[in-house]
XYZ file of C-alpha atoms in Angstrom:
390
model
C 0.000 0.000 0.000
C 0.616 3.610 -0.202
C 1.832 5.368 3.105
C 1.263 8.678 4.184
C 4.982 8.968 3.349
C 4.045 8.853 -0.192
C 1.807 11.569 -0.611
C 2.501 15.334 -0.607
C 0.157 16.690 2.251
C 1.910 20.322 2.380
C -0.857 23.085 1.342
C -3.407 20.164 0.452
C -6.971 19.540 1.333
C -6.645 15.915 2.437
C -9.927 13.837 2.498
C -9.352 11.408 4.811
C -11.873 8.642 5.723
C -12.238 7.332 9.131
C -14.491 5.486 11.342
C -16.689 7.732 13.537
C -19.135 4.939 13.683
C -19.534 5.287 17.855
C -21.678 4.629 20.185
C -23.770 7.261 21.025
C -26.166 8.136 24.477
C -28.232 10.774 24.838
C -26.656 12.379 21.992
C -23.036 12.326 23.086
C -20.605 10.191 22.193
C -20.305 7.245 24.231
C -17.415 4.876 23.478
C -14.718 7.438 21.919
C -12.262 4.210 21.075
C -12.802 5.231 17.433
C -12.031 8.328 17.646
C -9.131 8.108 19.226
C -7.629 5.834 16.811
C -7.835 8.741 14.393
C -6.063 10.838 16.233
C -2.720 9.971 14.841
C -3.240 10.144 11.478
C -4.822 13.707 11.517
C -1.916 14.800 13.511
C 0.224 13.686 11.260
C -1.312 15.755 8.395
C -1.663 18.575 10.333
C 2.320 18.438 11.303
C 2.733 18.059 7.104
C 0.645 21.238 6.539
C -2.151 19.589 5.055
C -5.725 20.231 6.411
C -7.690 16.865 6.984
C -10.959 16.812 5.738
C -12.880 14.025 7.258
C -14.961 11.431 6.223
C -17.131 8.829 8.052
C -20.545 7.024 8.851
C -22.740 7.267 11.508
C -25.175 4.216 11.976
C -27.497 3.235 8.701
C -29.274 6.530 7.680
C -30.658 4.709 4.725
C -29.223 7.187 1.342
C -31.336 10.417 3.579
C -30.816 12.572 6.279
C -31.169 11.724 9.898
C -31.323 14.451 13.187
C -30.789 11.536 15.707
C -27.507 10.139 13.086
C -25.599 13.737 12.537
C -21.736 13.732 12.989
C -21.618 17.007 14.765
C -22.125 15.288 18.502
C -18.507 13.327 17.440
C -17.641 16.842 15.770
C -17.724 18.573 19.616
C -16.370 15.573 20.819
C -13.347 15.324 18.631
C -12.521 19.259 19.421
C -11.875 18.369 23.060
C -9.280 15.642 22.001
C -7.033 17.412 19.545
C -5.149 20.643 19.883
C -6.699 22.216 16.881
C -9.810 23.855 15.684
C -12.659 21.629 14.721
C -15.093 22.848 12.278
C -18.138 21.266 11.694
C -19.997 21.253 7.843
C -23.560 20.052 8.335
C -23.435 18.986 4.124
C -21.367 15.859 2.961
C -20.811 17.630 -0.661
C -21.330 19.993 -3.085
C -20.805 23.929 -3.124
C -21.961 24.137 0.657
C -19.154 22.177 1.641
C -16.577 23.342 -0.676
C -17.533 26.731 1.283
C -16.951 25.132 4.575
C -13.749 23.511 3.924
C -12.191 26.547 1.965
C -13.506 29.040 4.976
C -11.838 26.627 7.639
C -9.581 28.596 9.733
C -5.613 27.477 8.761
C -4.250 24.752 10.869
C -8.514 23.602 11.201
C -9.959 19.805 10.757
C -12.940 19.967 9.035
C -15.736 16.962 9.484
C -18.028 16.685 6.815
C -21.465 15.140 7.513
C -22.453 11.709 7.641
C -21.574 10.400 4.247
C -24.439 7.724 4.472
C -26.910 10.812 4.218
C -25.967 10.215 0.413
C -28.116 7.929 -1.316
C -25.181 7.004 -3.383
C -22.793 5.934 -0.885
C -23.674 2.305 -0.041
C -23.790 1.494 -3.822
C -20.237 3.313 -4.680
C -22.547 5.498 -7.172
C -19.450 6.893 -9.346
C -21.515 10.667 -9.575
C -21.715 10.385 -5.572
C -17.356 9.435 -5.680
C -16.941 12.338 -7.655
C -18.390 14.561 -5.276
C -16.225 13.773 -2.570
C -13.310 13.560 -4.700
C -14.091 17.084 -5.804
C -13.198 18.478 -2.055
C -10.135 17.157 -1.992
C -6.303 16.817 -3.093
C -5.253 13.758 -1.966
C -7.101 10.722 -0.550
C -6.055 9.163 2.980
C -8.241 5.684 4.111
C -8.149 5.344 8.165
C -10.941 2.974 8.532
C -10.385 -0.142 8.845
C -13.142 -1.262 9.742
C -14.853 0.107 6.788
C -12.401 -1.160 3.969
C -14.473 -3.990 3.463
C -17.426 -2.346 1.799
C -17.223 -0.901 -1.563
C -18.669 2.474 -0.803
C -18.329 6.175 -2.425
C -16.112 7.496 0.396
C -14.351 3.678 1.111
C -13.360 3.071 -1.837
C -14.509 4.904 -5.185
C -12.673 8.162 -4.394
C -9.567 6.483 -3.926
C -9.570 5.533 -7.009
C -10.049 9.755 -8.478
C -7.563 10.911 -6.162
C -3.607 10.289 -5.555
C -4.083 7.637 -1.860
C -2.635 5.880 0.694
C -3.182 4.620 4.056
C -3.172 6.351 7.027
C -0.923 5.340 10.193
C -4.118 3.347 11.840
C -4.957 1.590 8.646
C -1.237 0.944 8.035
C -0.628 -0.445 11.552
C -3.965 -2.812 11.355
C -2.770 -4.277 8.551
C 1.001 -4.955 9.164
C -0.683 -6.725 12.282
C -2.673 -9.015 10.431
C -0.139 -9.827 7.815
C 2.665 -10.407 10.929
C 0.098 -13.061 12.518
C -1.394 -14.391 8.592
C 1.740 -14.943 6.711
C 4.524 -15.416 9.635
C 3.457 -16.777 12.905
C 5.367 -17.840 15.270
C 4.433 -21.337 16.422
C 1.702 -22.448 18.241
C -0.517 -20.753 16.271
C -3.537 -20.085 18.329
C -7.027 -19.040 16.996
C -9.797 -18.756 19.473
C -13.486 -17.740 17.651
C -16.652 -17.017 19.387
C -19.861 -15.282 18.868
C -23.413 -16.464 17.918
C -23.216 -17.579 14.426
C -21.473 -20.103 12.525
C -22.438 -18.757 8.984
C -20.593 -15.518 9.991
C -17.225 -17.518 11.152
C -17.219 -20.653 8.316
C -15.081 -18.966 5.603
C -12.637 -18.175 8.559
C -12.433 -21.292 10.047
C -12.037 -22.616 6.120
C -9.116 -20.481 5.596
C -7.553 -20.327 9.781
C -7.857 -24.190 10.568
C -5.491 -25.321 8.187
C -2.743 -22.345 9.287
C -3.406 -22.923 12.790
C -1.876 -25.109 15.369
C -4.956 -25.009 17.512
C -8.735 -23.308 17.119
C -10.958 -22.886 19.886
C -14.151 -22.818 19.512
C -17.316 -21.014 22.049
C -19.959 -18.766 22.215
C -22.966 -19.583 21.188
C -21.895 -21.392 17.554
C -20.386 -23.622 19.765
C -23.537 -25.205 19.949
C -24.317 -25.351 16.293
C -21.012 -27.598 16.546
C -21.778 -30.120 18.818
C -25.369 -30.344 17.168
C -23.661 -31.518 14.041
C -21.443 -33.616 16.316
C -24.776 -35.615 17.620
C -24.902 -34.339 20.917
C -27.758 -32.898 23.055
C -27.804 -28.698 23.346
C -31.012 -28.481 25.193
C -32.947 -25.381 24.441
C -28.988 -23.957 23.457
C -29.376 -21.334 20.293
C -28.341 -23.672 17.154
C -28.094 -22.517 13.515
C -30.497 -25.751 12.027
C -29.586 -24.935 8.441
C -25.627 -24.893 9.783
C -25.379 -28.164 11.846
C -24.646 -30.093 8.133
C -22.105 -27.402 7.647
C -20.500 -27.654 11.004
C -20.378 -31.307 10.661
C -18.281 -30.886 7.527
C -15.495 -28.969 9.190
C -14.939 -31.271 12.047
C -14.615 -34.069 9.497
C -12.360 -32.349 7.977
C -10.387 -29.886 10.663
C -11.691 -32.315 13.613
C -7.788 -32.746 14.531
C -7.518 -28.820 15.139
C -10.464 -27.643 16.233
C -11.423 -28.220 20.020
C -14.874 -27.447 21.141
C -16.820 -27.157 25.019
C -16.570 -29.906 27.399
C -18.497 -28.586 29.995
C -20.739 -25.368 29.998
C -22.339 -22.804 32.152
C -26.226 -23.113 31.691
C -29.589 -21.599 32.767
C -32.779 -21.958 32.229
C -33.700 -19.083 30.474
C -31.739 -16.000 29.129
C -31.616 -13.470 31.371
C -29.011 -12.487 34.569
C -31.064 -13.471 37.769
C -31.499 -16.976 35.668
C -31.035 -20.659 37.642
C -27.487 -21.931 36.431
C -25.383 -24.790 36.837
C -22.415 -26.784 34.981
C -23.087 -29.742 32.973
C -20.658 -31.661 31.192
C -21.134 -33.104 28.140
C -25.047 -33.461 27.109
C -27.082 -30.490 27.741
C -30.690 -31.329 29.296
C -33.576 -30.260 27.936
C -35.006 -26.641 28.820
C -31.559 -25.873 29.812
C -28.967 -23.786 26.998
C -25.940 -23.058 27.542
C -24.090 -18.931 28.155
C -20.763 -19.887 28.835
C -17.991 -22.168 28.603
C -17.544 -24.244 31.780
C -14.477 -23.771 34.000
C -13.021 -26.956 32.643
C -12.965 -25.662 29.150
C -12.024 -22.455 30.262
C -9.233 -23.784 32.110
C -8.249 -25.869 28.891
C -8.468 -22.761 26.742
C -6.960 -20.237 28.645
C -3.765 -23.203 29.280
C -3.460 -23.667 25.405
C -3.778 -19.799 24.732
C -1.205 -18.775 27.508
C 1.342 -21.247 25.809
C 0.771 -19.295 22.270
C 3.228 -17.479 20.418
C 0.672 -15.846 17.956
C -2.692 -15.865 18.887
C -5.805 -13.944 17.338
C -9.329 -13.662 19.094
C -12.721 -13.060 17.555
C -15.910 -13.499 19.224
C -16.485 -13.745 22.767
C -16.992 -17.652 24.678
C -20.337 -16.373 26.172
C -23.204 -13.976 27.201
C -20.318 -11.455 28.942
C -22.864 -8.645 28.971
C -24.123 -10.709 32.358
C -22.121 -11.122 34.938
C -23.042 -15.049 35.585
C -21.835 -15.578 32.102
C -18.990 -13.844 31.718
C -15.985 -16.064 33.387
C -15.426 -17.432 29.627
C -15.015 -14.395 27.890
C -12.648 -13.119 30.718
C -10.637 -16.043 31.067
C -9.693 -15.571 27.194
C -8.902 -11.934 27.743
C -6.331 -12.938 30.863
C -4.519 -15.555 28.820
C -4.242 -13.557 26.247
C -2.469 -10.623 28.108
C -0.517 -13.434 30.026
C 1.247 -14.878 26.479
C 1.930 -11.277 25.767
C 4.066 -10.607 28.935
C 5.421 -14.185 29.743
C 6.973 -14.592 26.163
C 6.231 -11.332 24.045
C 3.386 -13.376 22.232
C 1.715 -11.447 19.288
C -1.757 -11.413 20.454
C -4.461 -9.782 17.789
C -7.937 -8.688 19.048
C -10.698 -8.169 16.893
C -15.012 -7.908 16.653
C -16.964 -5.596 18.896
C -17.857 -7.424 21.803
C -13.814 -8.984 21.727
C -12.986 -5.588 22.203
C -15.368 -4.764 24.575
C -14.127 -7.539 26.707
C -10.500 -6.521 26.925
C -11.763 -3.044 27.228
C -14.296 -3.573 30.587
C -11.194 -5.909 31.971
C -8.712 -3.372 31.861
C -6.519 -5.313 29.590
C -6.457 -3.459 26.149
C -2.843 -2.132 27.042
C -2.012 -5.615 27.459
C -2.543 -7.148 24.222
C -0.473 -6.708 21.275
C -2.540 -5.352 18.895
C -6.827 -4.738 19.281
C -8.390 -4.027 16.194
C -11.210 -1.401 15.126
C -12.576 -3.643 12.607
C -14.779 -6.850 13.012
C -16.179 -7.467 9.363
C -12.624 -6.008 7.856
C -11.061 -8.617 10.504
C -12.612 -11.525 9.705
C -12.461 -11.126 5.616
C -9.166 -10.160 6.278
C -8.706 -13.231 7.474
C -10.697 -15.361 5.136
C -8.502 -13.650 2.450
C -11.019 -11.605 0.283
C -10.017 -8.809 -1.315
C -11.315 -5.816 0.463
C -12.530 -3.044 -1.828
C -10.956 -0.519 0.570
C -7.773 -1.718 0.283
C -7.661 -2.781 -3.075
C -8.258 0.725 -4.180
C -5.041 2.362 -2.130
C -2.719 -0.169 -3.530
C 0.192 1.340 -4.940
């Protein structure tokens, strides 16, 4: 890829596209992980003379505008972070923003309104590309976890504008590569999360690198369905139990699943749990790996020399449900400090789970993209990407 090195940022309107996709509550920002990311690219261009124009989405608008979706909450937010002023265009393109941009104090960041406000966005409309492209020099792409889709402002005015990645998107992907083309052995993979369907093409493309793949959350079940044994009322993807059956035939020798499990009788916090190992019984589904498996896991994971986490091992919203998730988390951090592991972190509620137990700091690397991780992984080619390539 193209580096910020590469580009000539002095005097030049840089559109650069990040991810403000945060959190929001009560119509502040909530979670300002995002943002922060961010922070070193635009300081970079700043420190180059350039001013940073920037680019990003806000929850799914739907191609019109939205009050409760607007960018300017993040706008306020973003002024408080950075030593610069932040000016706020409440337009996305067109002569309103050129105005904006071109009346921007020197030494300003400008954030443009939420690009998904354009009903060409989403479909990379080439008119809607053009726009952008038009309010800008040079193109920088920050978002990583937004390469993946093949969107106006992701990835069809990179390819109108001289572009390159910016120091978050540069760092997320020399990460990936590190643990994807040279890992030090064992090789570690530990997936989690509801759904099979969203994890197959991964486990396709991980099990055969891998020394070891763990498997929990709640596609564990979908697993041992497809293995023949009992899940009680446990969530189960019925038109994925074939499916899952097919990759323990054929990646049975890597891939380890629950012994035991935390279970309850209904989903909820002040449920009725207990361990069972082996069979579930019926009425009963299972939140959480048991503390043998987690035992197991977290034993094989502290042992790693490259390890890479997506999807948490349970319900770790509630408290009862949690230990799994946690216990992942802690053996992570532990391979990173025992023997300078390369641990990679990746998905939402991953993140969120280093993030509550204090142990972000104490990874190697935690990404800001699920989707982009997980393609990444599979080995698509993501649109994003593709169109910075140098």
């Amino acid at each position: 890829m193209n580096t910020l090195s590469d580009l000539d940022l002095g005097g030049k309107r840089v559109l650069m596209r990040v991810d403000f996709n945060v959190p929001m509550a009560d119509g502040a920002v909530g979670d300002d992980t995002r943002v922060r990311a961010a922070l070193p690219t635009i300081r970079a261009i700043l420190g180059a003379g350039g001013t940073p124009v920037l680019l990003s989405h806000l929850g799914r608008p739907k191609g019109a505008p939205d009050p409760e979706l607007s960018l300017r909450p993040v706008a306020e937010h973003l002024d408080g972070l950075i030593d610069a002023p932040v000016v706020f265009c409440p337009e996305t393109v067109g002569d309103a923003a050129r105005s904006c941009i071109d009346g921007a104090p020197s030494g300003a960041v400008v954030l443009l309104e939420n690009t998904r406000f354009l009903p060409g966005e989403t479909t990379n409309d080439a008119e809607t590309a053009r726009q952008l492209a038009a309010l800008g020099d040079v193109f920088v792409s920050d978002a990583f976890g937004s390469v993946h889709r093949a969107h106006a402002s992701t990835a069809g005015v990179a390819t109108l504008l001289p572009s390159a990645a910016g120091r978050l998107l540069e760092r997320e992907v020399a990460f990936m590569t590190r643990a994807l083309d040279d890992p030090k052995r064992p090789f570690v993979a530990v997936l989690g999360g509801a759904k099979v369907s969203d994890k197959i093409g991964v486990i396709e493309a991980l099990a055969p690198q891998v020394d070891t793949m763990l498997i929990g959350g709640a596609m564990a079940y979908t697993f041992l369905a497809g293995m023949g044994h009992s899940t009680g009322s446990s969530m189960v993807e019925a038109d994925r139990v074939d499916d899952a059956f097919r990759l323990m035939e054929r990646f049975g020798d890597t891939i380890r699943l629950p012994q035991d499990h935390v279970v309850a009788d209904r989903f909820a916090a002040d449920a009725k749990t207990r361990i069972v190992s082996g069979e579930i019984p019926d009425g009963m589904m299972g939140l959480d790996i048991g503390p043998q498996t987690r035992e197991q896991y977290a034993h094989i994971v502290e042992r790693a020399q490259t390890a890479i986490w997506n999807g948490p091992m349970g319900v770790f919203e509630m408290v009862p449900f949690a230990a799994g998730t946690l216990a992942v988390a802690e053996a992570l951090a532990q391979a990173t400090r025992d023997h300078d592991a390369l641990t990679v972190v990746g998905g939402g509620d991953s993140v969120a789970a280093v993030t509550q137990a204090g142990l972000a700091k104490s990874v190697t690397h935690v990404s800001t993209g699920g989707g982009a991780m997980l393609e990444f992984m599979e080995g698509q080619t993501l649109p994003g990407l593709a169109a910075i390539g140098d």
